[in-house]
mmCIF file of C-alpha atoms and ligand atoms in Angstrom:
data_model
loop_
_atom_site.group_PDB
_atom_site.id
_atom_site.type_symbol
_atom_site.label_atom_id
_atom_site.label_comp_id
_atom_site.label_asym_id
_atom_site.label_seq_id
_atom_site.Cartn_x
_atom_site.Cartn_y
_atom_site.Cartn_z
ATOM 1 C CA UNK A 9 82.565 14.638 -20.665
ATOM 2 C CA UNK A 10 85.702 12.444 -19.499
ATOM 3 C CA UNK A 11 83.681 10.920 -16.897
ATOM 4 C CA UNK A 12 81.196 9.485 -19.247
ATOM 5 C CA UNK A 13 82.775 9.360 -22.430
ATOM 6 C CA UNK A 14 80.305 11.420 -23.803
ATOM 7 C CA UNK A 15 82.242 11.594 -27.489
ATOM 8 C CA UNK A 16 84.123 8.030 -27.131
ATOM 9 C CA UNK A 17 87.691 8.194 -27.501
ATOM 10 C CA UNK A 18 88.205 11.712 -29.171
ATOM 11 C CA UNK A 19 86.827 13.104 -25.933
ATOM 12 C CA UNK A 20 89.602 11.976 -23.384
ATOM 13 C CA UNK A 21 92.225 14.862 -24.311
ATOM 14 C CA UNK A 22 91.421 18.251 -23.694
ATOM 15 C CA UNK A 23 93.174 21.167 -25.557
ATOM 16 C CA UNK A 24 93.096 24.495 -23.586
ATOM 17 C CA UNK A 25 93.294 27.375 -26.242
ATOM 18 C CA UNK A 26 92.982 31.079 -26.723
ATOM 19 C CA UNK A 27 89.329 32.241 -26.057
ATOM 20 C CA UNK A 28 88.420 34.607 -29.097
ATOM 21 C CA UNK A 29 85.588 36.347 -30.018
ATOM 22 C CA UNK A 30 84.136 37.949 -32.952
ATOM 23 C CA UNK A 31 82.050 36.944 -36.566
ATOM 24 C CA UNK A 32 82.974 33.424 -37.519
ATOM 25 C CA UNK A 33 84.060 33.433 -41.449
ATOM 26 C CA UNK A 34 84.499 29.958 -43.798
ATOM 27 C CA UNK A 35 86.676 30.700 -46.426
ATOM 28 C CA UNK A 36 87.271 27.307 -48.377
ATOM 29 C CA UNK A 37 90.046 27.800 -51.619
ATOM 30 C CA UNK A 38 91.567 25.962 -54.321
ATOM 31 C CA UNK A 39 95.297 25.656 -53.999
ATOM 32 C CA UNK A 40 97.569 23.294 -56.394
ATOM 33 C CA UNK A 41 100.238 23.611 -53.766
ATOM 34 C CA UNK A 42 101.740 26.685 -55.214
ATOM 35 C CA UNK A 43 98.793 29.357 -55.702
ATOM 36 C CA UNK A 44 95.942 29.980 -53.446
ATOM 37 C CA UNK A 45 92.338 31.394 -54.873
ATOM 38 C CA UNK A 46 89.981 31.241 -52.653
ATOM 39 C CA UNK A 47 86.349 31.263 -52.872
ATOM 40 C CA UNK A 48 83.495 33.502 -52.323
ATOM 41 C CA UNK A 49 83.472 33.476 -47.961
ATOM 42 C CA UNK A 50 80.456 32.197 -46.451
ATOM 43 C CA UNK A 51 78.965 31.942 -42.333
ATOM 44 C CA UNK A 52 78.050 28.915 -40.577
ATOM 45 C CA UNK A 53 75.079 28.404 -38.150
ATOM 46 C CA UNK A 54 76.384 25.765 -36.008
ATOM 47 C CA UNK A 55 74.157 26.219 -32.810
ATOM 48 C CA UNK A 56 71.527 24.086 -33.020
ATOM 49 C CA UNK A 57 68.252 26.916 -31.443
ATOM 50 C CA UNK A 58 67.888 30.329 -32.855
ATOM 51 C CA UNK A 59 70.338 33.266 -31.173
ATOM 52 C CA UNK A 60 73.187 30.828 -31.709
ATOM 53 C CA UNK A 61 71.815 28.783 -28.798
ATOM 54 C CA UNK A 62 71.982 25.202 -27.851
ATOM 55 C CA UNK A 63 74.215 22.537 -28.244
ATOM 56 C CA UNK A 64 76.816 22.627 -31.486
ATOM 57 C CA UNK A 65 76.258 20.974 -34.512
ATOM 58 C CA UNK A 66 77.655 20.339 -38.062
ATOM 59 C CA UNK A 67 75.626 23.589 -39.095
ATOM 60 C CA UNK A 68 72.264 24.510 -39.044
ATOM 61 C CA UNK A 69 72.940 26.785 -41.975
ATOM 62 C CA UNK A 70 74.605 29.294 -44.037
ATOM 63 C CA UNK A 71 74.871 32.453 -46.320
ATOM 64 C CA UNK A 72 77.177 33.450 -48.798
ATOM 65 C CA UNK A 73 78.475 35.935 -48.737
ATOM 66 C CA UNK A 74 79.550 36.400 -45.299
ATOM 67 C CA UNK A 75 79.061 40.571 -45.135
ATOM 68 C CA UNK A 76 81.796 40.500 -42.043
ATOM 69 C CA UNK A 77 84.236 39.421 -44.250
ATOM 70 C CA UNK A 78 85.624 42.968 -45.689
ATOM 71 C CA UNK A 79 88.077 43.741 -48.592
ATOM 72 C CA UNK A 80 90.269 44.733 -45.767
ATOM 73 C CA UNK A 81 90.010 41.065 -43.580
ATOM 74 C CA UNK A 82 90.059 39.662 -47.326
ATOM 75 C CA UNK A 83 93.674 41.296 -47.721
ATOM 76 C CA UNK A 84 94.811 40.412 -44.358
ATOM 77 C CA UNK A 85 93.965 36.781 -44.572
ATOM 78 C CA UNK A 86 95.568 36.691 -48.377
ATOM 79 C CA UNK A 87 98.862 37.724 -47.055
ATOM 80 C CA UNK A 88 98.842 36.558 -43.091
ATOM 81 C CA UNK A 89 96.972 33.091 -43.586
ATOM 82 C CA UNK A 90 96.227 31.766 -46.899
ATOM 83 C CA UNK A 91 99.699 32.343 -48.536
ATOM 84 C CA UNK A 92 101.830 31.475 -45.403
ATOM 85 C CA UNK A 93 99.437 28.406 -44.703
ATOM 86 C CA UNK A 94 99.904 27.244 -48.660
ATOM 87 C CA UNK A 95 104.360 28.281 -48.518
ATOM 88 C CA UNK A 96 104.401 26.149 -44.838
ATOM 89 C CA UNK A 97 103.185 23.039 -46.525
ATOM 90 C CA UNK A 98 105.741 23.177 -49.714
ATOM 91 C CA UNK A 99 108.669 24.305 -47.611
ATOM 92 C CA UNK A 100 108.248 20.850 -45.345
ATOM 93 C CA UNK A 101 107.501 18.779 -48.592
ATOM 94 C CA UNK A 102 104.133 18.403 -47.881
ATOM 95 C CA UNK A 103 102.500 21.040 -51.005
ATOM 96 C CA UNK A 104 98.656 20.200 -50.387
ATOM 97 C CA UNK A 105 96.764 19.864 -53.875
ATOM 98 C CA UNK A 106 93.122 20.358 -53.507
ATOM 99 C CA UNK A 107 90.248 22.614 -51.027
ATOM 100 C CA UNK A 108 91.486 23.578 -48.057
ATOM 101 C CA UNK A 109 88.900 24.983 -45.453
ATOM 102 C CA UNK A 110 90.067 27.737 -43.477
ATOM 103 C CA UNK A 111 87.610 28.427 -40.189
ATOM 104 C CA UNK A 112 88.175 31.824 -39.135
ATOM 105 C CA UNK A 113 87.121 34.596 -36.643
ATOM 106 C CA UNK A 114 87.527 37.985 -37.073
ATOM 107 C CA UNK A 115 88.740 39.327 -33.571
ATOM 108 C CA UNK A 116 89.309 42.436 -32.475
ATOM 109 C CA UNK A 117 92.787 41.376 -32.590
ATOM 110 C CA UNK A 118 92.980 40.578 -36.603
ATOM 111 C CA UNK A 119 91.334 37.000 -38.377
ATOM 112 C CA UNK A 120 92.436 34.207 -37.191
ATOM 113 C CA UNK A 121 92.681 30.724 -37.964
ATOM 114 C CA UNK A 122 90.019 28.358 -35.914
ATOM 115 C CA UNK A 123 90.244 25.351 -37.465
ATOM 116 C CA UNK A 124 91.442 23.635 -40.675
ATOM 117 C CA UNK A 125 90.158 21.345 -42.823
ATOM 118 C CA UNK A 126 91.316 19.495 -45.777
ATOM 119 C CA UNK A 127 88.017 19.411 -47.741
ATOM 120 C CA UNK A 128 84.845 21.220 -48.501
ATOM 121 C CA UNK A 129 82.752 22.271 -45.653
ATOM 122 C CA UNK A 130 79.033 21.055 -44.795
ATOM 123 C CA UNK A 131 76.761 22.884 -45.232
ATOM 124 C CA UNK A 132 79.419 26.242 -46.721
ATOM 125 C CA UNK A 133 79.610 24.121 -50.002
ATOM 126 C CA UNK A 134 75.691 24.488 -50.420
ATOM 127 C CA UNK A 135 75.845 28.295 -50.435
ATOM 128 C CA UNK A 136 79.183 28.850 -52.445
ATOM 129 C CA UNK A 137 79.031 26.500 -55.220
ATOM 130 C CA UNK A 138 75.856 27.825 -56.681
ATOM 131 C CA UNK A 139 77.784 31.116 -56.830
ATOM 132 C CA UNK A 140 80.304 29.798 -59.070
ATOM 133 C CA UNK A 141 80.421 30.462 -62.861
ATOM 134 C CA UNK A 142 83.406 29.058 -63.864
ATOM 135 C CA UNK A 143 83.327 25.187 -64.444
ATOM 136 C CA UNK A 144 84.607 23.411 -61.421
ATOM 137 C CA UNK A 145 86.030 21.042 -63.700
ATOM 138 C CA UNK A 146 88.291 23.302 -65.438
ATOM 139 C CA UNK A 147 89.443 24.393 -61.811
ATOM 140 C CA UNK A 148 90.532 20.673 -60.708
ATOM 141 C CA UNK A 149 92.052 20.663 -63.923
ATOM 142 C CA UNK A 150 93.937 23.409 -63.222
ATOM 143 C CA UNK A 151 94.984 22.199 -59.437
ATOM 144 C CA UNK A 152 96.258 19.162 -61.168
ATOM 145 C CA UNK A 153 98.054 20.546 -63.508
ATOM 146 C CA UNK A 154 99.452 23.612 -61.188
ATOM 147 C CA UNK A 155 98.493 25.918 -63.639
ATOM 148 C CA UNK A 156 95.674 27.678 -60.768
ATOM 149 C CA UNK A 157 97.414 30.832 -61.391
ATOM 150 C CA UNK A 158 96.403 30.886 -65.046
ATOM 151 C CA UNK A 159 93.285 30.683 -64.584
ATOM 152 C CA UNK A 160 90.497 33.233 -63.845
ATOM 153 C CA UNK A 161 87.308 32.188 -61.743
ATOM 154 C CA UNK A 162 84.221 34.158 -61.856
ATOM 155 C CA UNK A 163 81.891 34.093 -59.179
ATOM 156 C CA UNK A 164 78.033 35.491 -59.265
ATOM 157 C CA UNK A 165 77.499 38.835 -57.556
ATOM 158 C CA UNK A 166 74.720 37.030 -56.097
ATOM 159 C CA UNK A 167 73.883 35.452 -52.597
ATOM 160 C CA UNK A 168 73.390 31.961 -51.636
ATOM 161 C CA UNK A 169 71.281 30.989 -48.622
ATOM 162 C CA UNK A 170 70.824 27.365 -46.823
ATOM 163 C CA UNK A 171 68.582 26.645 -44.232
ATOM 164 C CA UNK A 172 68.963 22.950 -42.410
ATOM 165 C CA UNK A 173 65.905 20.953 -41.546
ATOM 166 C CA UNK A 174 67.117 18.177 -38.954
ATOM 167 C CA UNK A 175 65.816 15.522 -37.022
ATOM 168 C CA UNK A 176 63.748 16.735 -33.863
ATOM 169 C CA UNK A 177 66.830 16.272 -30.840
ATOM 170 C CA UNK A 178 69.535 16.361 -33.102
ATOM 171 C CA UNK A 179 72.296 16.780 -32.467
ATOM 172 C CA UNK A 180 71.005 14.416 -29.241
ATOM 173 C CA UNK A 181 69.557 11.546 -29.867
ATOM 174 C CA UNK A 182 66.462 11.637 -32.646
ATOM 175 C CA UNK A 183 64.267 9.520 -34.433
ATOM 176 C CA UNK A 184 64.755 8.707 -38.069
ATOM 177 C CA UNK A 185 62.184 7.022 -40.579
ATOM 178 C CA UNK A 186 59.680 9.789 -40.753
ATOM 179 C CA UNK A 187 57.950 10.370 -44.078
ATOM 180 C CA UNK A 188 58.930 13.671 -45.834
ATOM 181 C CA UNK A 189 56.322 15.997 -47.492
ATOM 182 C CA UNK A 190 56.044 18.882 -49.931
ATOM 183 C CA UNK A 191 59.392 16.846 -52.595
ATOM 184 C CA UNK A 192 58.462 15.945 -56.038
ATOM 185 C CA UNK A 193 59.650 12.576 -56.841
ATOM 186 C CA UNK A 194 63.045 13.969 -57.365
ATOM 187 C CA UNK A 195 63.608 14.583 -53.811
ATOM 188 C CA UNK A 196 63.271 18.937 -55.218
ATOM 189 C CA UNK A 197 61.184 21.766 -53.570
ATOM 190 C CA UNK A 198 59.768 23.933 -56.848
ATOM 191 C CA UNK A 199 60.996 26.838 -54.867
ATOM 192 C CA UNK A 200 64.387 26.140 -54.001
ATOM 193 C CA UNK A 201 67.514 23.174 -54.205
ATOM 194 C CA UNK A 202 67.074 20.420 -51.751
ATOM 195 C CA UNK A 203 70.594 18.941 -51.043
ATOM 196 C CA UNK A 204 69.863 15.441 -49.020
ATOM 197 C CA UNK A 205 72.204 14.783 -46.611
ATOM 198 C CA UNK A 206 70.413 12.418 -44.382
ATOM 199 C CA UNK A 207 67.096 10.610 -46.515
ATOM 200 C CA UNK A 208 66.156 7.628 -47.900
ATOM 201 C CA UNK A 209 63.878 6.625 -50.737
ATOM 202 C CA UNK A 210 61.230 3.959 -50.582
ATOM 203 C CA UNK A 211 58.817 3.141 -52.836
ATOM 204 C CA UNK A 212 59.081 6.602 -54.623
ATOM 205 C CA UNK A 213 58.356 8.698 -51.148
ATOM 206 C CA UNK A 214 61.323 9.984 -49.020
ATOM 207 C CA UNK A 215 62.235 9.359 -45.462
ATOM 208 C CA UNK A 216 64.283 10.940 -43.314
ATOM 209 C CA UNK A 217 67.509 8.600 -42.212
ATOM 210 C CA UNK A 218 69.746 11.137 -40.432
ATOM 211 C CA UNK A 219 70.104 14.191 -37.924
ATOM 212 C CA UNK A 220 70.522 16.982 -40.628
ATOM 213 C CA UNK A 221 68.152 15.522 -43.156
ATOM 214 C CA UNK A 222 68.152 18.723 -45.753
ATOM 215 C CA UNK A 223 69.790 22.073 -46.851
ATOM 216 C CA UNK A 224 67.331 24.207 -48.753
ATOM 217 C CA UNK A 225 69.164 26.449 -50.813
ATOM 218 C CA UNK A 226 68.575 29.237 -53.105
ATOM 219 C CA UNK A 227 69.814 32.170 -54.541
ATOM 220 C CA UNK A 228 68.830 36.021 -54.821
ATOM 221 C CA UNK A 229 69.806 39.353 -56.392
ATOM 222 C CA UNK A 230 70.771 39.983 -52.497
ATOM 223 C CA UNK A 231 71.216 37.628 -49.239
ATOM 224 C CA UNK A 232 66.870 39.147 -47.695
ATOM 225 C CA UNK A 233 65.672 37.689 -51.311
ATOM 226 C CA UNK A 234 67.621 34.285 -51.353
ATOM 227 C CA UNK A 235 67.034 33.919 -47.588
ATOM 228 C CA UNK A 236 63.036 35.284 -48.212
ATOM 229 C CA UNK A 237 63.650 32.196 -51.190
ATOM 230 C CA UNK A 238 64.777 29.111 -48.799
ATOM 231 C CA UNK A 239 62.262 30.044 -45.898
ATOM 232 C CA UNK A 240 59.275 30.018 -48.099
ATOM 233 C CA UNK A 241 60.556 26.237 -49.572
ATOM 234 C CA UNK A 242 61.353 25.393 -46.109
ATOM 235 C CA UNK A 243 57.596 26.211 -45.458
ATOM 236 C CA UNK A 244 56.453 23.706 -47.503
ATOM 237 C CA UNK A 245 58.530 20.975 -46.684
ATOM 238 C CA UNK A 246 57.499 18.826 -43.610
ATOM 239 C CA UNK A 247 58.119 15.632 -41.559
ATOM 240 C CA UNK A 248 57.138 14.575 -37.714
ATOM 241 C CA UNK A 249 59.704 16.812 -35.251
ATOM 242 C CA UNK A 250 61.109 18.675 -37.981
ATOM 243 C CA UNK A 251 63.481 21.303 -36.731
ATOM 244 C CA UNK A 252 65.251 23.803 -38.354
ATOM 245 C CA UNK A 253 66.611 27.669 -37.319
ATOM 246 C CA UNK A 254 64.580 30.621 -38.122
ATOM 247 C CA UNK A 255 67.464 33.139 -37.749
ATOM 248 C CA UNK A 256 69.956 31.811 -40.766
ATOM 249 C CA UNK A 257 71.331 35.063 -42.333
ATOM 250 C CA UNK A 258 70.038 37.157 -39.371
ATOM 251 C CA UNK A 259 73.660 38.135 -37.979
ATOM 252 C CA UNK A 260 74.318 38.576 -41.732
ATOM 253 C CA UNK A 261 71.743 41.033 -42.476
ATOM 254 C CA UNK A 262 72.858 43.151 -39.314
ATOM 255 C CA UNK A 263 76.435 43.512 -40.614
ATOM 256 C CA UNK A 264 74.686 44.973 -43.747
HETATM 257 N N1 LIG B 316 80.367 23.359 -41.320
HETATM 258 C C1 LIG B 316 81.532 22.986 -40.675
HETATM 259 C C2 LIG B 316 82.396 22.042 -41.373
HETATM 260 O O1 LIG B 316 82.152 21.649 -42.494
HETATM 261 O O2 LIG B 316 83.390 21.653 -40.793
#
């Protein structure tokens, strides 16, 4: 890696820190700086093979929501992470307004805090959006106007699932420019949501111009229906090398 400069310049420092284990847990939330309300939780796939093997990617899919992710961790994170996080940011004049992406494991030890990120995560916003029911408009109003704690937001008792179908080698090297079958000519699957995230149209037929080309999504009554939902629209959908992971929601269902 520092030899070759496999990742360029963000690759020649090397950060040694606490090995953890345990169920990986997104939790993205709305804060206006002064209240926190976070959103339904969701798991990533990052591993690009089944059994979480293989290199890592920027997910290979995800459910909402995550079953790991008890009323009890739910409590714990409120008070030990998502509050403190929200209070260190205002004390050193720095209030954050906006999503804020917690990455979190839940270790033996307690949750705790993996990464951050200042925005929505890929592909987490495909399963937890469709699960909100109040409009996301009236939310950013509220962030902007601090008034989050006024305001109530509903989410669906549902579940969300996304599978990823990439490019063939990514997150390697892969080919791009293959035609994509089984979209009407709105880029949609009849049986589930297509988000593109790496396609291009020509002359009304797609193409695929990226590594993770598209998240089919759907929801169910429970996660087996809206997973049983994507995997029968990710059957129909094909291009040359397609790839895609046929465990998404596996880990998910066990925790059941
Ligand atoms: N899915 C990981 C991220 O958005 O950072």
């Amino acid at each position: 890696m520092l030899l070759d400069g496999k990742f360029g310049k963000s690759g020649s420092e090397i950060v040694i820190e606490e090995f953890m284990t345990g169920p990986e847990v997104t939790v993205l939330a709305f804060t206006d700086g002064k209240t926190v309300k976070p959103m339904i939780s969701s798991m990533d796939h990052k591993r690009a093979n089944d059994n979480d093997e293989g290199l890592n990617t920027g997910g290979m899919g995800t459910i909402a929501p995550n079953p790991c992710y008890t009323d009890a961790f739910k409590a714990e994170c409120m008070e030990k992470i998502f509050k403190p996080t929200i209070a260190a940011m205002q004390a050193e004049g720095r209030p954050f307004k906006g999503c804020l992406y917690f990455g979190l494991m839940l270790t033996p030890n307690g949750a705790k805090v993996v990464e951050y990120n200042c925005r929505f995560g890929d592909p987490e916003t495909q399963v937890v959006l469709p699960l909100l029911e109040t409009d996301l408009v009236d939310i950013m109003e509220a962030v902007w106007e601090e008034k989050l704690d006024q305001l109530d937001i509903k989410w669906s008792d549902k579940s969300c699932a996304c599978v990823v179908i990439a490019s063939g080698g990514y997150p390697e090297k892969y080919v791009t420019g293959k035609e994509i079958s089984g979209l009407d000519e709105k880029g949609q699957s009849p049986l589930a949501y297509v988000y593109h995230a790496g396609t291009k149209l020509e002359n009304g037929k797609y193409y695929t111009a990226g590594g993770r080309v598209l998240g089919v999504t759907a929801t169910g009554k429970d996660l087996r229906e809206a997973l049983d939902k994507a995997y029968k629209a990710v059957d129909t959908i094909t291009f040359e090398n397609a790839h895609y992971r046929k465990d998404i929601g596996q880990r998910a269902l066990k925790a059941l």
